[in-house]
GROMACS .gro file of C-alpha atoms in nm:
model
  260
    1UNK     CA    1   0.430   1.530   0.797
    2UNK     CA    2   0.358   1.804   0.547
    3UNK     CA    3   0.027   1.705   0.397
    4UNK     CA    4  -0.230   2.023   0.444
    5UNK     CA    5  -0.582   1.806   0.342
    6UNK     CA    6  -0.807   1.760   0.569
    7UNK     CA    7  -1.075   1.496   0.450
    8UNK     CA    8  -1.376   1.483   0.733
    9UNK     CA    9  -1.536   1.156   0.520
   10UNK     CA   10  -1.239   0.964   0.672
   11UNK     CA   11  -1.280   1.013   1.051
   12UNK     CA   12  -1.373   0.741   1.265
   13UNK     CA   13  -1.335   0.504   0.931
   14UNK     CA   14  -1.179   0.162   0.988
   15UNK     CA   15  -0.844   0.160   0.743
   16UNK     CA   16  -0.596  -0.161   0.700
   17UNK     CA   17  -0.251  -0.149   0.565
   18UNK     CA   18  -0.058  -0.469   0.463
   19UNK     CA   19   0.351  -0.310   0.487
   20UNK     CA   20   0.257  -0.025   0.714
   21UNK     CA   21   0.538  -0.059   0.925
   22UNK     CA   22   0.828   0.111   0.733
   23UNK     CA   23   0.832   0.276   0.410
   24UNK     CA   24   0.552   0.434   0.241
   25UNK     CA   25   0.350   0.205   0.434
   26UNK     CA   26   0.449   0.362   0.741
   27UNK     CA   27   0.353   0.714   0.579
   28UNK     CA   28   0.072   0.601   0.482
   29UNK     CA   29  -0.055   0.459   0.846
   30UNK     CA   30   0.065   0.799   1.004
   31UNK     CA   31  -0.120   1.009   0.730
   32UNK     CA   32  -0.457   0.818   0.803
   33UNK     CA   33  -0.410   0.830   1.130
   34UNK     CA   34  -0.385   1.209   1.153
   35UNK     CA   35  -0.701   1.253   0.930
   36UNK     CA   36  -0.859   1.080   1.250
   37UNK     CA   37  -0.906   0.728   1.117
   38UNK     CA   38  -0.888   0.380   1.328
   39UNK     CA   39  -0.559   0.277   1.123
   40UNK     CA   40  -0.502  -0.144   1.186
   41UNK     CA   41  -0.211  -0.275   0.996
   42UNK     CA   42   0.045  -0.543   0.961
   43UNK     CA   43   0.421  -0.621   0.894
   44UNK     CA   44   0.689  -0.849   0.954
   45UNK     CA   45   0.864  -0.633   1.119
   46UNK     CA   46   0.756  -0.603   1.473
   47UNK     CA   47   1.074  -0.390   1.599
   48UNK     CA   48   0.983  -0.087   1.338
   49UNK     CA   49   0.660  -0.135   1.352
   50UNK     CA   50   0.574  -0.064   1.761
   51UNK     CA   51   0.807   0.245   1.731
   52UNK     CA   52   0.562   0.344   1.496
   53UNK     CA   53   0.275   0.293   1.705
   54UNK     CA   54   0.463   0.447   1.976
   55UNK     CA   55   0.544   0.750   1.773
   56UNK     CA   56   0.186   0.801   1.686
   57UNK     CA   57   0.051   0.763   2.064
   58UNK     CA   58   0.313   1.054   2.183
   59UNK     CA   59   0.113   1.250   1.871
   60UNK     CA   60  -0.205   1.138   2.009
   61UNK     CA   61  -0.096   1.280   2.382
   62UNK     CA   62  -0.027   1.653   2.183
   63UNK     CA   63  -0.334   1.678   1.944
   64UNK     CA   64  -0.671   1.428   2.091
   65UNK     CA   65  -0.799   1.520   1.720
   66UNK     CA   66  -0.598   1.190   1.608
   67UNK     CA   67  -0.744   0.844   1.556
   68UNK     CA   68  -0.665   0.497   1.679
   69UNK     CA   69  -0.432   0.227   1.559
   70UNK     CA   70  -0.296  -0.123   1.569
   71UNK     CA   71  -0.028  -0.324   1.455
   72UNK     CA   72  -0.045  -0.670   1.431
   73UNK     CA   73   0.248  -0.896   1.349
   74UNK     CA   74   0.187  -1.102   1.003
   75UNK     CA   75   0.379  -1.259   0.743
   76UNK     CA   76   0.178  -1.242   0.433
   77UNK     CA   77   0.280  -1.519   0.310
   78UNK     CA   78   0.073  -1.685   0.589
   79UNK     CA   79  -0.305  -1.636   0.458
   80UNK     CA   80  -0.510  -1.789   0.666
   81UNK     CA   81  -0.323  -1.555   0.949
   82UNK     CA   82  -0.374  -1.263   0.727
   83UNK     CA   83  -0.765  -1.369   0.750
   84UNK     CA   84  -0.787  -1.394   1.118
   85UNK     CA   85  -0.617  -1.058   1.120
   86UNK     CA   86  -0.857  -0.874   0.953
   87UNK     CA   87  -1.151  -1.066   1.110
   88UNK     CA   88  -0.978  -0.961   1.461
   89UNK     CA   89  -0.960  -0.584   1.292
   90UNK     CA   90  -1.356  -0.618   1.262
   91UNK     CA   91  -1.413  -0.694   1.666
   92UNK     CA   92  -1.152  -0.421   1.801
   93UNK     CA   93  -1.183  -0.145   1.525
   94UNK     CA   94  -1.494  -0.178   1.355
   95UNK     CA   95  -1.573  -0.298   1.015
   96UNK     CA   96  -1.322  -0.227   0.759
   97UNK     CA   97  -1.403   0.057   0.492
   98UNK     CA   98  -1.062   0.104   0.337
   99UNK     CA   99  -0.811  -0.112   0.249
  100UNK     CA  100  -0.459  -0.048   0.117
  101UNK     CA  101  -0.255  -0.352  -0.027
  102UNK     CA  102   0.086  -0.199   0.029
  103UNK     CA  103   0.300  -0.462   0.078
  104UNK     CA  104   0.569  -0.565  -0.149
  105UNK     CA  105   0.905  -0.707  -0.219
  106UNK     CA  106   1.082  -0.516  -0.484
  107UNK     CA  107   1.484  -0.748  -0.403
  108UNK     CA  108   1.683  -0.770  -0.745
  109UNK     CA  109   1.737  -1.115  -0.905
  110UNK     CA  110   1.903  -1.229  -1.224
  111UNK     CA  111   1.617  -1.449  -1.440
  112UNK     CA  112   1.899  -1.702  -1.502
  113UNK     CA  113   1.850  -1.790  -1.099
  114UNK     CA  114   1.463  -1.795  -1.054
  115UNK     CA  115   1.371  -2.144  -0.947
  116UNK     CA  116   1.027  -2.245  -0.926
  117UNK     CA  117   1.015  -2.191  -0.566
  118UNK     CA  118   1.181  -1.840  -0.543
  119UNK     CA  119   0.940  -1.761  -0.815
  120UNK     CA  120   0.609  -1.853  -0.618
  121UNK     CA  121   0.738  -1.647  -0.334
  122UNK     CA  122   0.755  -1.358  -0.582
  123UNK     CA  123   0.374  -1.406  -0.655
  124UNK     CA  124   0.316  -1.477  -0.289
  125UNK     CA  125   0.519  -1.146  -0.171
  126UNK     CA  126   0.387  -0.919  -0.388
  127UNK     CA  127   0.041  -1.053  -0.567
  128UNK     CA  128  -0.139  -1.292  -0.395
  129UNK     CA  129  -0.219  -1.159  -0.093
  130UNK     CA  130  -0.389  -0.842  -0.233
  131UNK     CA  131  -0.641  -1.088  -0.375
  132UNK     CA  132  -0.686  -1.265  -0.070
  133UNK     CA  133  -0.684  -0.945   0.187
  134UNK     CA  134  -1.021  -0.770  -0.088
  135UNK     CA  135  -1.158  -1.134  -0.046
  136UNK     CA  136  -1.167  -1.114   0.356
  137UNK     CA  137  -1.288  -0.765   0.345
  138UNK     CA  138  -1.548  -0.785   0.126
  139UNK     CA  139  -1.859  -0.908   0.357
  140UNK     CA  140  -1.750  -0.569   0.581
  141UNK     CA  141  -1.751  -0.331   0.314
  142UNK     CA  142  -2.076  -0.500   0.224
  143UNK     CA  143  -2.241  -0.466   0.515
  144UNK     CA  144  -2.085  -0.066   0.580
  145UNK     CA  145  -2.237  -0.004   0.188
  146UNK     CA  146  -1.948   0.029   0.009
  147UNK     CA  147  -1.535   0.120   0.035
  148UNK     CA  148  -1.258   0.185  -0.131
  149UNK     CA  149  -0.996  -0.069  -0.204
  150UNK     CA  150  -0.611   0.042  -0.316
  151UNK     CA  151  -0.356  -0.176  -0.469
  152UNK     CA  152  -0.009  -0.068  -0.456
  153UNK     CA  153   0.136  -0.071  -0.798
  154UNK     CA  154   0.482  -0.048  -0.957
  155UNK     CA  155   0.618   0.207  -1.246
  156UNK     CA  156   0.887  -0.059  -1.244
  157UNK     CA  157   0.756  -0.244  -1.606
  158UNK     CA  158   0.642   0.049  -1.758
  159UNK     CA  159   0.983   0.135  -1.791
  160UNK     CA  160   1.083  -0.221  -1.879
  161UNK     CA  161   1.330  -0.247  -1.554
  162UNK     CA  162   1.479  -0.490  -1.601
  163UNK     CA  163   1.675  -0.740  -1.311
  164UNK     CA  164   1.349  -0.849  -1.110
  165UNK     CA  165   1.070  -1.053  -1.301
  166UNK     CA  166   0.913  -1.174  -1.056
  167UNK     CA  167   0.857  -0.827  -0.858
  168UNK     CA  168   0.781  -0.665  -1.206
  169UNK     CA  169   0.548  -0.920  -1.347
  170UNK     CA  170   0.349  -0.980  -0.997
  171UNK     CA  171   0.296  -0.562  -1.012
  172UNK     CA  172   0.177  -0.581  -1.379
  173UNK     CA  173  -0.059  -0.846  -1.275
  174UNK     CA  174  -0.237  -0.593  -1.038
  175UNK     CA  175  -0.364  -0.371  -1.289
  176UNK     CA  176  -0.582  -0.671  -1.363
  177UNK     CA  177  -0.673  -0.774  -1.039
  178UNK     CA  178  -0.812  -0.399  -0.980
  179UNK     CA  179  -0.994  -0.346  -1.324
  180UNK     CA  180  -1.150  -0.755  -1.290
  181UNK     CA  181  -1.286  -0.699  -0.946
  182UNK     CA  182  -1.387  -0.308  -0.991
  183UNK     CA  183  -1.607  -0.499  -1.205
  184UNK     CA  184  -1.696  -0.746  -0.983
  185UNK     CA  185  -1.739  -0.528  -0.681
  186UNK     CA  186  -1.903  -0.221  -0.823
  187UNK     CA  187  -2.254  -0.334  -0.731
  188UNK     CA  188  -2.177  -0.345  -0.373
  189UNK     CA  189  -2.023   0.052  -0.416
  190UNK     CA  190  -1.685  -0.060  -0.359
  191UNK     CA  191  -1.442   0.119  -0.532
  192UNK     CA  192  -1.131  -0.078  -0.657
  193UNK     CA  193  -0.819   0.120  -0.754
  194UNK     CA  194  -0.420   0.085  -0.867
  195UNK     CA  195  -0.206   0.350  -0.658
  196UNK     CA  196   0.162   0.290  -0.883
  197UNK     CA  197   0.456   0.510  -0.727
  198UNK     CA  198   0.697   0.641  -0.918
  199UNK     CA  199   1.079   0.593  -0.784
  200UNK     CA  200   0.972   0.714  -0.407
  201UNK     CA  201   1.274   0.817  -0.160
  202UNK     CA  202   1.218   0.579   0.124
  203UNK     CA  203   1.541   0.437   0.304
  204UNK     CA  204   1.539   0.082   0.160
  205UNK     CA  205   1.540   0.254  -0.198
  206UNK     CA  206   1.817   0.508  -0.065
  207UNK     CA  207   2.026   0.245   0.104
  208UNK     CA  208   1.999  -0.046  -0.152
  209UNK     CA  209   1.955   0.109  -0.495
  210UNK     CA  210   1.980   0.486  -0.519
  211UNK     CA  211   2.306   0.579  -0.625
  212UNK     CA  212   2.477   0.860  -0.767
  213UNK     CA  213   2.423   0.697  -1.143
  214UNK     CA  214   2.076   0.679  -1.080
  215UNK     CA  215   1.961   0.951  -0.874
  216UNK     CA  216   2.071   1.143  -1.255
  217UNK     CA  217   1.880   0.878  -1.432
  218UNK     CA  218   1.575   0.989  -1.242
  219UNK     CA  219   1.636   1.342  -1.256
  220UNK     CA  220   1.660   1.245  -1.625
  221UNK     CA  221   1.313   1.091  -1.719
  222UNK     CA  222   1.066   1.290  -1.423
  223UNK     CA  223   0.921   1.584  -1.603
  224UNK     CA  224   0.921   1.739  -1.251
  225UNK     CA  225   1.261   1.711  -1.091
  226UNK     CA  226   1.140   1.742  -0.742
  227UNK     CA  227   1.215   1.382  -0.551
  228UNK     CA  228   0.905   1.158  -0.513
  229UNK     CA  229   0.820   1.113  -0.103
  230UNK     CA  230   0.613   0.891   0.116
  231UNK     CA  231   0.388   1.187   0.162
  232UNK     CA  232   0.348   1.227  -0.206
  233UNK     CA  233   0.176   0.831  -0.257
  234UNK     CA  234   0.011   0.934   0.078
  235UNK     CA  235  -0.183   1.185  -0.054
  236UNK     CA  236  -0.336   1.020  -0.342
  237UNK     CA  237  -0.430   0.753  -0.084
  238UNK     CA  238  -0.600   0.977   0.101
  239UNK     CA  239  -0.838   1.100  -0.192
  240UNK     CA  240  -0.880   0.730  -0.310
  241UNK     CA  241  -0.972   0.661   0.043
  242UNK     CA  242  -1.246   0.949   0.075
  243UNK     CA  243  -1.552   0.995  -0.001
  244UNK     CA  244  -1.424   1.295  -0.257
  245UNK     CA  245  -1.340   1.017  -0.487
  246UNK     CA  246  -1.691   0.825  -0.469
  247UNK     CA  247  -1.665   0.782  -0.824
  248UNK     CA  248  -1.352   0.722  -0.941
  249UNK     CA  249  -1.258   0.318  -1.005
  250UNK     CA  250  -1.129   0.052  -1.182
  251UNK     CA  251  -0.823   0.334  -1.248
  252UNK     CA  252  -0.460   0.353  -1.228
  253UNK     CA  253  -0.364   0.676  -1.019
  254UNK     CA  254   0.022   0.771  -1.142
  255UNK     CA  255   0.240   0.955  -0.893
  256UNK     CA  256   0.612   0.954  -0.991
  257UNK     CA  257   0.711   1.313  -1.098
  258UNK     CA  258   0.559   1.279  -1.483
  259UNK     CA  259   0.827   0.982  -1.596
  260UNK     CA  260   0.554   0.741  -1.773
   0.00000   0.00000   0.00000
């Protein structure tokens, strides 16, 4: 990992990732991590995600300067699991004082083929259980005086990509869920944030829909031509996390190489 800042507010903090098993999500658990933070997150993917854990407790056996963490299986779709999760996160961690809604399902679908059901999953995937996960936290970051809350956004339908409604209207609908409950949440000093990627270089993307067309299509609209990494939404995280950004909220924080 190449990130270089070191931000002391976030030792020893409590930090929970929905999606941290693979991705950005898995960038973003190893980036808190190595500031020194007790890192708890969750996936559906159990295989990927205890290689991760492993990975970062060989790190911890080179350098002691690195935190704790904990995966714990969850599908999201399953909220009251998702509760009991982050109540369990409270007893082995400590209360929570960051929380990153990561997950996400960004699979292509033709609008012609969206029944109601595959549409609710949509909203259940990649929506509702950011609302849910800032509900459970809230009496912790109450009690710790305040945190900092980011929701994973999508440049997706700023561009008006087209061939997934239900991913891009879901991610639309969390720049209101941040600005509503920034409002909301502000008197307790919790900070409430949108994080929105631009077209970031994980494998899924490079696997399922990166191709030679498109990689020039990209190249195309980002003012900077340099590829968008992991590390890249990592390191806004890690400002939005700290205590540098104490008074930044109710924002959307833009990190895709200058294409909206």
């Amino acid at each position: 990992m190449k990130l270089s800042n070191n931000y002391p507010s976030l030792r020893d903090k409590t930090v929970f990732i929905s999606g941290g098993g693979s991705g950005i999500g898995a960038c973003l658990v190893e980036a808190f991590y190595r500031q020194g933070a007790k890192v708890a997150f969750v996936d559906i993917l159990e295989a990927e995600s205890q290689a991760l854990v492993s990975h970062l407790q060989a790190l911890a056996d080179e350098n002691r300067q690195h935190g704790a963490v904990r995966f714990y299986p969850c599908d999201l779709t399953n909220i009251e699991r998702l509760k009991q999760i982050i109540g369990q996160t409270e007893q082995d961690l400590g209360a929570i004082a960051v929380l990153i809604n990561n997950a996400a399902s960004d699979t292509r679908h033709n609008f012609l083929d969206v029944t109601e059901e595959y549409w609710d999953q949509r909203m259940q995937i990649n929506l509702r259980h950011q609302f849910f996960a800032i509900q459970a936290v809230y009496p912790q970051m109450k009690q710790l005086g305040g945190g900092s809350i980011i929701n994973l956004g999508s440049m997706s339908w700023y561009e008006s990509q087209g061939g997934m409604p239900g991913y891009t209207s879901a991610k639309a609908a969390v720049l209101g869920l941040t600005r509503g409950l920034a409002r909301d949440l502000g008197p307790d000093k919790i900070r409430v944030n949108t994080l929105t990627p631009g077209w970031v270089m994980t494998e899924r993307q490079l696997t399922h829909w990166v191709t030679p067309e498109t990689a020039l299509d990209i190249e195309k609209n980002q003012c900077l031509k340099d590829s968008v990494m992991p590390e890249d939404v990592a390191a806004m995280a890690l400002f939005l996390a700290s205590d540098d950004s104490k008074l930044c909220t109710a924002q959307n924080f833009i990190v895709d190489g200058g294409w909206i």
